[in-house]
XYZ file of C-alpha atoms in Angstrom:
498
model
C -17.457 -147.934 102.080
C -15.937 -151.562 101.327
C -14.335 -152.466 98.619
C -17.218 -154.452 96.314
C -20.192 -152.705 97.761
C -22.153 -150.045 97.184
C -24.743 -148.859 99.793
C -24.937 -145.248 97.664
C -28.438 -143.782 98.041
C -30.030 -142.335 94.886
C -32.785 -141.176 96.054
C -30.645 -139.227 98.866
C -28.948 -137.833 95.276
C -32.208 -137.121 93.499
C -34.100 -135.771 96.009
C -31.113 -132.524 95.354
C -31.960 -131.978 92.085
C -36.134 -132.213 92.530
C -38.305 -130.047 94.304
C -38.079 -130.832 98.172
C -39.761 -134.122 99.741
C -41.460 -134.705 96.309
C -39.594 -137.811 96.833
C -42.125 -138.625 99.743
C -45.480 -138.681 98.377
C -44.200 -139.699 93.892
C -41.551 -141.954 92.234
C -39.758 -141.349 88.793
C -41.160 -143.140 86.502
C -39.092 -142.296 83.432
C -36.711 -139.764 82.362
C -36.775 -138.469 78.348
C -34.171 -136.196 76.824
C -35.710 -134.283 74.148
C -33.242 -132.412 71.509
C -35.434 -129.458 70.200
C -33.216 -129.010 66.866
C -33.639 -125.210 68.128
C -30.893 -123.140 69.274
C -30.990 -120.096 71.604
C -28.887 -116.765 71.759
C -25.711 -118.607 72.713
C -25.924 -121.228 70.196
C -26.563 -124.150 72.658
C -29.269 -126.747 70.966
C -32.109 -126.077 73.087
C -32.237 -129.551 75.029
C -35.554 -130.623 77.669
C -35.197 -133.096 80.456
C -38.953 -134.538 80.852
C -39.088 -136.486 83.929
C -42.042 -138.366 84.721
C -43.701 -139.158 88.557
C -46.658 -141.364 89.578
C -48.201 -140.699 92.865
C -47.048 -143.446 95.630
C -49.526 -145.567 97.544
C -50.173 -144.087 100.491
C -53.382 -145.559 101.417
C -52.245 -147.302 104.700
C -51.299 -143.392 105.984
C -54.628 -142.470 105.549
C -56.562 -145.342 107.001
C -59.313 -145.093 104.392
C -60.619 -147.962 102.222
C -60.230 -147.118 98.916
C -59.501 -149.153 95.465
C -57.303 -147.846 92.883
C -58.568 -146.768 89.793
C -55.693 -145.414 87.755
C -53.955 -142.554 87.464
C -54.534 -138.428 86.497
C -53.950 -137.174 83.051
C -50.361 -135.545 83.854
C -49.412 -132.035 85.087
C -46.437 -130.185 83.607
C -44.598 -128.322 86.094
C -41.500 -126.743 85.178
C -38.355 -126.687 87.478
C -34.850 -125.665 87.860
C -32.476 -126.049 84.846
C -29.982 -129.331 85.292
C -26.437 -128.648 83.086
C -28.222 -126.792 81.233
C -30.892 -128.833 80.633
C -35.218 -127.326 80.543
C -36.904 -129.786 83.261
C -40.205 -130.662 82.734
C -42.102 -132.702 85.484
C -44.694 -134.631 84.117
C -46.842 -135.552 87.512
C -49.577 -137.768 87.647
C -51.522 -138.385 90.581
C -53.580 -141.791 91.790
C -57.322 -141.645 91.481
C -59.368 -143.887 93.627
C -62.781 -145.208 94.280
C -64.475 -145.217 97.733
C -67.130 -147.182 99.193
C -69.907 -145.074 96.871
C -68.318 -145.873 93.637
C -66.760 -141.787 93.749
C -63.425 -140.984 92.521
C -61.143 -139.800 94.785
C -58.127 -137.740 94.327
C -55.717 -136.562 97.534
C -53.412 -133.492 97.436
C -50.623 -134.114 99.864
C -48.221 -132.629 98.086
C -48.623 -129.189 96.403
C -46.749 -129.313 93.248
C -47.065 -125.282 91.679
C -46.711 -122.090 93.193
C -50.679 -120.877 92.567
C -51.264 -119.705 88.878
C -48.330 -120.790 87.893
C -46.223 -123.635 85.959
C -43.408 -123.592 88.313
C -43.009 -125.443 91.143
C -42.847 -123.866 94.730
C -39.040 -123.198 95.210
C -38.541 -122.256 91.509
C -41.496 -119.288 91.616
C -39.265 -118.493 94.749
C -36.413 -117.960 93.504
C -38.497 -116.363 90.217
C -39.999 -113.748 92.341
C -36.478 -113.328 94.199
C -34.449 -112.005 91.141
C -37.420 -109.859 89.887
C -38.207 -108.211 92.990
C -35.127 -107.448 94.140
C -32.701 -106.295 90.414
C -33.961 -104.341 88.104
C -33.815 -106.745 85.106
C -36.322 -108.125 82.742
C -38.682 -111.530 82.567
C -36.689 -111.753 79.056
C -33.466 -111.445 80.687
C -33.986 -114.126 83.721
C -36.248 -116.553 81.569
C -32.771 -116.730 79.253
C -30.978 -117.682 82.674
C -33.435 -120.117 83.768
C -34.329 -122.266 80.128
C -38.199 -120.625 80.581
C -40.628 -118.620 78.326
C -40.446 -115.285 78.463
C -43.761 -114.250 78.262
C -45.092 -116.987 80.608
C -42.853 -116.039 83.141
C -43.548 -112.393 82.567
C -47.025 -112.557 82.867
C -47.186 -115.386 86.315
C -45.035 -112.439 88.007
C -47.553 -109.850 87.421
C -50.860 -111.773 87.846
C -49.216 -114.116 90.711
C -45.974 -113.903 92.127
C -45.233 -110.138 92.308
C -48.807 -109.208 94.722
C -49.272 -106.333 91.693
C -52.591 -107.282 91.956
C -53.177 -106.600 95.617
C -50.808 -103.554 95.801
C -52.602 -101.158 97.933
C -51.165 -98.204 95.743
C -52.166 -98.779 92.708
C -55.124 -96.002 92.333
C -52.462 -93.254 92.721
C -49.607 -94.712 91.844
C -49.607 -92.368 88.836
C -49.466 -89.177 90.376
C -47.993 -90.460 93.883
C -46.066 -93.045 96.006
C -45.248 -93.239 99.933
C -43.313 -95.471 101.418
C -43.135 -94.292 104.784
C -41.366 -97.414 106.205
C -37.985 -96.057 104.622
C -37.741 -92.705 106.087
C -34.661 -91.637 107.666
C -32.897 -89.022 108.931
C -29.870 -88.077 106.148
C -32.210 -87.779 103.062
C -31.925 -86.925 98.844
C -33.924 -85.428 96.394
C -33.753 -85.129 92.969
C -35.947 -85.311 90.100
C -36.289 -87.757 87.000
C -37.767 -88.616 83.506
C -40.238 -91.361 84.045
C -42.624 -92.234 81.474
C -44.038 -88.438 79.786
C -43.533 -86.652 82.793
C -40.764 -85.342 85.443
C -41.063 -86.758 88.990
C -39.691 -85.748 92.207
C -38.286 -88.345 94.068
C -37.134 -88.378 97.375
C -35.017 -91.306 98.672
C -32.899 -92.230 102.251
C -29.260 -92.367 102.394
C -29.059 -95.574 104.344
C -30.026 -97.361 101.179
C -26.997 -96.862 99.445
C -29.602 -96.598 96.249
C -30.727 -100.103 96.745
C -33.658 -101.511 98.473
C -34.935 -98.955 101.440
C -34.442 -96.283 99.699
C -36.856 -94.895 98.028
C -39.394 -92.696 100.053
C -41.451 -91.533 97.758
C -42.242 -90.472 94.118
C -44.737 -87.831 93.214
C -45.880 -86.398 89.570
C -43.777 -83.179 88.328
C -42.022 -80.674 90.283
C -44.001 -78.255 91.209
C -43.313 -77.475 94.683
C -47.271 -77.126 96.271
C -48.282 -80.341 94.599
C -45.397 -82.434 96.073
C -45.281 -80.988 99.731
C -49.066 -81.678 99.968
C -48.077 -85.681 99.363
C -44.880 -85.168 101.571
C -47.043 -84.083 104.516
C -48.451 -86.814 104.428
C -45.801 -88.725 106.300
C -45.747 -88.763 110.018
C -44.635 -85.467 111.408
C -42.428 -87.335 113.485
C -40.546 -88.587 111.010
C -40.086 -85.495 109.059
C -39.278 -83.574 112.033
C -36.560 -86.132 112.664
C -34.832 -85.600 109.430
C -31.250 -83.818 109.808
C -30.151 -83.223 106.567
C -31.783 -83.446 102.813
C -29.140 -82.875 99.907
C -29.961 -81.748 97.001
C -29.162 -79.868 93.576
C -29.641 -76.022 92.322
C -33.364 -76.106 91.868
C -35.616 -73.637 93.452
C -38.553 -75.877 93.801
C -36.365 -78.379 95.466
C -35.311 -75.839 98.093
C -38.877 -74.779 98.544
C -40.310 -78.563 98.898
C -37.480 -79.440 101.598
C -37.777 -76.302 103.654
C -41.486 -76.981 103.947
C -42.091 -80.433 103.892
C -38.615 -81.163 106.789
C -38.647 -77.364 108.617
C -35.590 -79.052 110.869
C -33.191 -80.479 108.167
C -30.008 -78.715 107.315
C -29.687 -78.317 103.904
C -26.828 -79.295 101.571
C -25.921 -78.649 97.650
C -24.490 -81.404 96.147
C -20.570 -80.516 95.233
C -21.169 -82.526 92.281
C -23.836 -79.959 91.149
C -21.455 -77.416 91.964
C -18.759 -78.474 89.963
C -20.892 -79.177 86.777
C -22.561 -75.619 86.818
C -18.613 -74.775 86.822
C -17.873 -76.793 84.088
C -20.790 -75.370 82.118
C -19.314 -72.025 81.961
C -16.097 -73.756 80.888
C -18.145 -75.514 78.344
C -19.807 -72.286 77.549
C -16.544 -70.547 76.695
C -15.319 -73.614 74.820
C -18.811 -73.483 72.552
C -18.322 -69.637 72.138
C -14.660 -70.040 70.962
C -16.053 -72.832 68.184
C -18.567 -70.577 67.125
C -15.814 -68.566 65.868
C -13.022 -70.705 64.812
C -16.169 -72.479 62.268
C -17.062 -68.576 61.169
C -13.201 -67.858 60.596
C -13.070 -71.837 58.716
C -16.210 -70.990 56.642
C -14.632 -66.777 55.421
C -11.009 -69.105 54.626
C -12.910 -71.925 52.767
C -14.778 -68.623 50.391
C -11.549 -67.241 50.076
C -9.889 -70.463 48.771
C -12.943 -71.338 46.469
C -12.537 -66.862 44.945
C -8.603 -67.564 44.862
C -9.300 -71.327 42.733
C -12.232 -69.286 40.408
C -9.485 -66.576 40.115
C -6.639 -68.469 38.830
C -8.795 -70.671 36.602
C -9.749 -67.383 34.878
C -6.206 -66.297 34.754
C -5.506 -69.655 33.272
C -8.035 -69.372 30.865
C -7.384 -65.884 29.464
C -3.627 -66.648 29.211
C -4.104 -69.646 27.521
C -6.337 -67.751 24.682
C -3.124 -65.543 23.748
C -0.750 -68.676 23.937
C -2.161 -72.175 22.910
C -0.551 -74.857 23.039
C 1.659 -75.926 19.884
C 4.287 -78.119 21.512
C 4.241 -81.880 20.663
C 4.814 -84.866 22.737
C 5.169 -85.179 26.545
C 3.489 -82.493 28.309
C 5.595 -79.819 30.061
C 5.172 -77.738 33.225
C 3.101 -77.418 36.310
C 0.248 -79.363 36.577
C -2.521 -76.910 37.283
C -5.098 -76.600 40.413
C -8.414 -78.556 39.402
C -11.135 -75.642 40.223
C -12.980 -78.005 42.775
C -9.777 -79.104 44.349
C -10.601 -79.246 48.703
C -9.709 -76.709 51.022
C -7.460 -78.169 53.350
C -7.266 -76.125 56.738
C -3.850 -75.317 58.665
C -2.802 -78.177 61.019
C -0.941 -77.814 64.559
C 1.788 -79.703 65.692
C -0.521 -82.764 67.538
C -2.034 -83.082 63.971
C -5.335 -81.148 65.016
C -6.933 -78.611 63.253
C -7.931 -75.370 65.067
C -11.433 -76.806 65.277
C -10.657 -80.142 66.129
C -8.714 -78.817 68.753
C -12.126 -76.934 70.456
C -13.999 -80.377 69.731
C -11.707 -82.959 71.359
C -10.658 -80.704 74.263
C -14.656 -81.210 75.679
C -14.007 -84.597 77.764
C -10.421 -82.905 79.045
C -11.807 -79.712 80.167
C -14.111 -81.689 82.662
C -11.421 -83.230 84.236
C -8.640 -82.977 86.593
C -4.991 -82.603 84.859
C -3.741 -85.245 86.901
C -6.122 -87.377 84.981
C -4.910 -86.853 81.675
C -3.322 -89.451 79.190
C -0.456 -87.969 77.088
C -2.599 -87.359 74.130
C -4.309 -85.064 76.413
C -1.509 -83.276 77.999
C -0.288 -82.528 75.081
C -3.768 -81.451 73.469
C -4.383 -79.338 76.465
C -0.739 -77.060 76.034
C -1.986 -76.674 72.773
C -5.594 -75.639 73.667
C -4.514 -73.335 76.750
C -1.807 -71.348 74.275
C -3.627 -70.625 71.666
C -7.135 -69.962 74.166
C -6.398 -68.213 77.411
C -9.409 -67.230 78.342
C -9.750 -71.575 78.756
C -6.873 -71.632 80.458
C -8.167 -68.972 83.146
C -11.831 -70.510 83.250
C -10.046 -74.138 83.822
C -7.259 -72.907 86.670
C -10.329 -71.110 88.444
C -12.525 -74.236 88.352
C -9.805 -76.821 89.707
C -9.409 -73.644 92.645
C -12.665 -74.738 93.588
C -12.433 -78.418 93.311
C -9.496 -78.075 95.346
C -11.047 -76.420 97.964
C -13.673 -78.738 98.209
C -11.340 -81.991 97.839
C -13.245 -84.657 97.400
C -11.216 -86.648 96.540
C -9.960 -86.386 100.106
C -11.205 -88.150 103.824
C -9.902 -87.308 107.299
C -7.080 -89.876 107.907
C -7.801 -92.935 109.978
C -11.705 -92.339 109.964
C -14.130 -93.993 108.317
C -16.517 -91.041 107.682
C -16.673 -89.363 104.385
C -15.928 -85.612 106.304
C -13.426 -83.063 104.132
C -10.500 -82.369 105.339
C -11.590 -78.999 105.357
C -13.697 -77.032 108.233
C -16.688 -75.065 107.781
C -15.027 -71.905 109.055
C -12.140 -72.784 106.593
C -13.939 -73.381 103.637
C -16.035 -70.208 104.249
C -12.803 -68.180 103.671
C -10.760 -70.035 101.186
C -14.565 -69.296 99.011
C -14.776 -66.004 99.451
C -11.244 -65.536 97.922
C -12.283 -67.754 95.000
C -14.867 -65.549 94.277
C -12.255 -62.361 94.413
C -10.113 -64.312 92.033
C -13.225 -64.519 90.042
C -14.184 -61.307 90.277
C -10.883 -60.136 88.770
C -11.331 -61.830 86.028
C -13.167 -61.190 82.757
C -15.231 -64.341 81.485
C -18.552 -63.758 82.171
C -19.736 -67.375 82.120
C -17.535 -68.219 85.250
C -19.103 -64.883 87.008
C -22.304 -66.429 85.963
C -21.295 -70.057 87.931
C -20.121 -67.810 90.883
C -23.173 -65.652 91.357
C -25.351 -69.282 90.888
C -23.286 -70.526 94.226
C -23.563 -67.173 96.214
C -27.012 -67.375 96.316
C -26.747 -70.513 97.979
C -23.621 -69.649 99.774
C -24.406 -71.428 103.312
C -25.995 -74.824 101.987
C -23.064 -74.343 99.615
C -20.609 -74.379 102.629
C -22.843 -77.281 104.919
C -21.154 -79.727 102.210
C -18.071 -79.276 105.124
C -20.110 -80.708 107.853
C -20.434 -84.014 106.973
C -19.176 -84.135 103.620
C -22.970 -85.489 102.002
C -23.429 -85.544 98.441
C -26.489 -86.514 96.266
C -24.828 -89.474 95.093
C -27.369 -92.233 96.504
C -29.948 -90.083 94.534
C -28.528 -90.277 91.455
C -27.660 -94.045 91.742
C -31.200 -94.450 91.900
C -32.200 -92.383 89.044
C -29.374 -93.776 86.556
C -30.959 -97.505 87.813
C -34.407 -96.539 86.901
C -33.103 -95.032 83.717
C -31.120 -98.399 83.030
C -34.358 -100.190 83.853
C -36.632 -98.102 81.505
C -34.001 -98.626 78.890
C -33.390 -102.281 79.577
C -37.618 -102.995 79.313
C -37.939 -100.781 75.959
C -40.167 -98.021 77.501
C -42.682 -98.083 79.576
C -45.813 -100.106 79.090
C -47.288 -100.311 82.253
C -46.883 -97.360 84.389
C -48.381 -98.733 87.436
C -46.416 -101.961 87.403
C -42.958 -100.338 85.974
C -43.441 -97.976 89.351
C -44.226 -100.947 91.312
C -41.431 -102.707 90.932
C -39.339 -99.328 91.295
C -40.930 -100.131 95.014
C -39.832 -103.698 95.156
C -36.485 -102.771 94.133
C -35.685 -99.298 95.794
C -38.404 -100.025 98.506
């Protein structure tokens, strides 16, 4: 560019921050700031950007003979947000007359997604963010400088396709989505709405969209295989492994509904029926320790009532006849607190059982100094803790998942099948030799399931893309308040997960 000129295009520069080739067929007219006095959640004043565009001649284009006759009333169509700034489009297109004396009025250019205030590549980008994160209208119309409930209700009606979805008449007691089956599949079960649902989802996903399978009312396992067969026996016959937790009914849905998969019990599940035995123990001990703080606090309160008669009877053989400053002990008020025995990390014996809850759960290597120091404490005074702990992280170790064959990429313990098999067994001797019940409990729960137990060591699968999906939907019903609209809260679970 010379020095002294300027060939720069504004329209080349506009034409970025309108909706594409409006440019062609209107022209800005005018452009209005309007300060609202209103401020939203941030504190920004609330400003709007109304930009006004007349319809251009094109008359030549279309060969016709036609006199003008003025323009349209104008159409509001909202756009993208500049600097922060609500656009408004006020459009306004030519009206003419034709030979008859009828008004004519051309639409070249489609300014609105249908239904809808927004123009095309706005709704676009609209529908984008709502079909594929699990947010609100609320949340994205604070994002984009629109209203809420406009925006909320053009996504249902218009942009989403609710209103065509093909599943809507049994969306409440069952979804398919056979386009995401797999062969490495989860199931679980989750709250949604009043009632527990089964929901069975595809590894691939990574609990993101393709992943859900399916989603059928409760848990019982007759009602949700007769929807499962309903996917092609091809694909079911193809699946190779299904992972899943403790439940009975999800055993008996996966052994009839994929009669080729190898099952596998999540570790995860494994470890937390471990931990509730710990956490059984630790409950049990607490129980006592309050009954033993409750007899000490009735023996303080006898001892104060005691000494206040004491006090009382001595003082009616010996008043006081002594003048001036007083002289002695000061005595005990009778209501005075009981204040319990405190250990060396400035715990009492029940604060002790209460904080320990989160450390228990954990590996020691895991542990600030607060909680090394709170767990010497706990594991002295509490052996039967310390056993139940040592035999836990035994297991954990054996299962090491914190662990991945070097140099691969696959997730596959370090550990073999064959190897695993025997380093259990003399877990459960360890066990065995011991006395805490509730850890004999946890050992007889993964007996019974001893070989989908030990198929963990094949490919080292866990439940986790199950859960992610679960603790999203929870999220999601959290984020939205409840759930309104069953129907349309599930079918956006399918434009999410699906």
């Amino acid at each position: 560019m010379g020095k002294g000129t300027n060939s720069f295009d504004y329209r080349t520069f506009a034409s970025y921050l309108l909706p594409k080739d409006i440019l062609k067929f209107f022209e800005v007219t005018d452009i209005e700031e309007e300060h609202t006095g209103q401020l939203d959640q941030t504190g920004t004043e609330i400003v709007i950007l109304h930009i006004s565009l007349d319809e251009l001649d094109n008359r030549e284009q279309l060969g016709l003979d036609l006199k003008p006759n003025g323009f349209t009333e104008s159409r509001e169509v909202t756009d993208f947000p500049i600097r922060d700034h609500k656009v408004v489009l006020h459009v306004r297109r030519r009206r003419w007359l034709d030979a008859d004396g009828h008004n004519v009025v051309f639409n070249n250019y489609e300014l609105a997604a249908a239904g809808t205030g927004y123009s095309k590549e706005f709704a676009d980008v609209l529908k984008k963010y709502m079909d594929t994160f699990p947010i609100t209208a609320s949340s994205l119309a604070r994002y984009f400088k629109v209203d809420a409930g406009n925006l909320s209700r053009s996504y249902k009606q218009y942009l989403s396709g609710f209103t065509k979805w093909d599943q809507t008449d049994h969306a409440d007691k069952w979804l398919l989505l056979e386009q995401n089956m797999g062969t490495d599949l989860s199931i679980d079960e989750t709250q949604i709405g009043n009632d527990v649902r089964t929901i069975l989802t595809n590894k691939d996903g990574h609990g993101r969209k393709g992943s859900l399978i399916a989603i059928v009312k409760g848990t019982d396992s007759d009602e949700v295989v007769k929807v499962l067969l309903q996917l092609p026996e091809d694909k079911r016959n193809a699946v190779k492994e299904v992972t899943m937790d403790f439940s009975d009914s999800m055993y008996s849905i996966v052994q009839a509904s994929f009669p080729n998969a190898t099952i596998v019990i999540d570790c995860f599940h494994i470890f937390q029926r471990c931990f509730d035995a710990i956490e059984e123990i630790r409950l049990k001990l607490k129980r006592k320790e309050t009954a033993k703080r409750r007899r000490e606090e009735a023996a303080y309160k006898r001892k104060q009532h005691e000494r206040a008669r004491r006090r009382a009877k001595y003082r009616s053989s010996h008043p006081k006849n002594y003048k001036g400053e007083k002289r002695g002990r000061k005595p005990m008020r009778l209501n005075a607190r009981f204040v319990p025995e405190r250990l060396s990390n400035g715990d009492t014996m029940l604060d002790l059982l209460t904080r320990s809850k989160r450390l228990l759960a954990q590996s020691g290597d895991k542990w600030g100094t607060t909680q090394k120091a709170r767990a010497k404490l706990l594991f002295e005074l509490f052996p039967d803790l310390q056993t139940a702990y040592g035999l836990v992280q035994s297991l954990r170790s054996i299962f090491g998942t914190d662990k991945v064959r070097k140099g691969k990429k696959d997730n596959k313990p370090e550990t073999s099948r064959e190897e695993a098999s025997v380093k259990l067994d003399e877990w459960c001797q360890k066990v065995k030799d011991c006395k805490l019940r509730e850890v004999k409990a946890a050992r007889d729960c993964i007996l019974e399931r001893r070989e989908e137990v030990l198929n963990y060591f094949i490919n080292g699968s866990t439940n986790a893309s199950a859960e992610s999906i679960n603790a999203k939907m929870k999220g999601f019903r959290s984020e939205i308040h409840g759930i309104q609209d069953l129907p349309f809260f599930l079918f956006r679970c399918t434009k999410i997960f699906g």
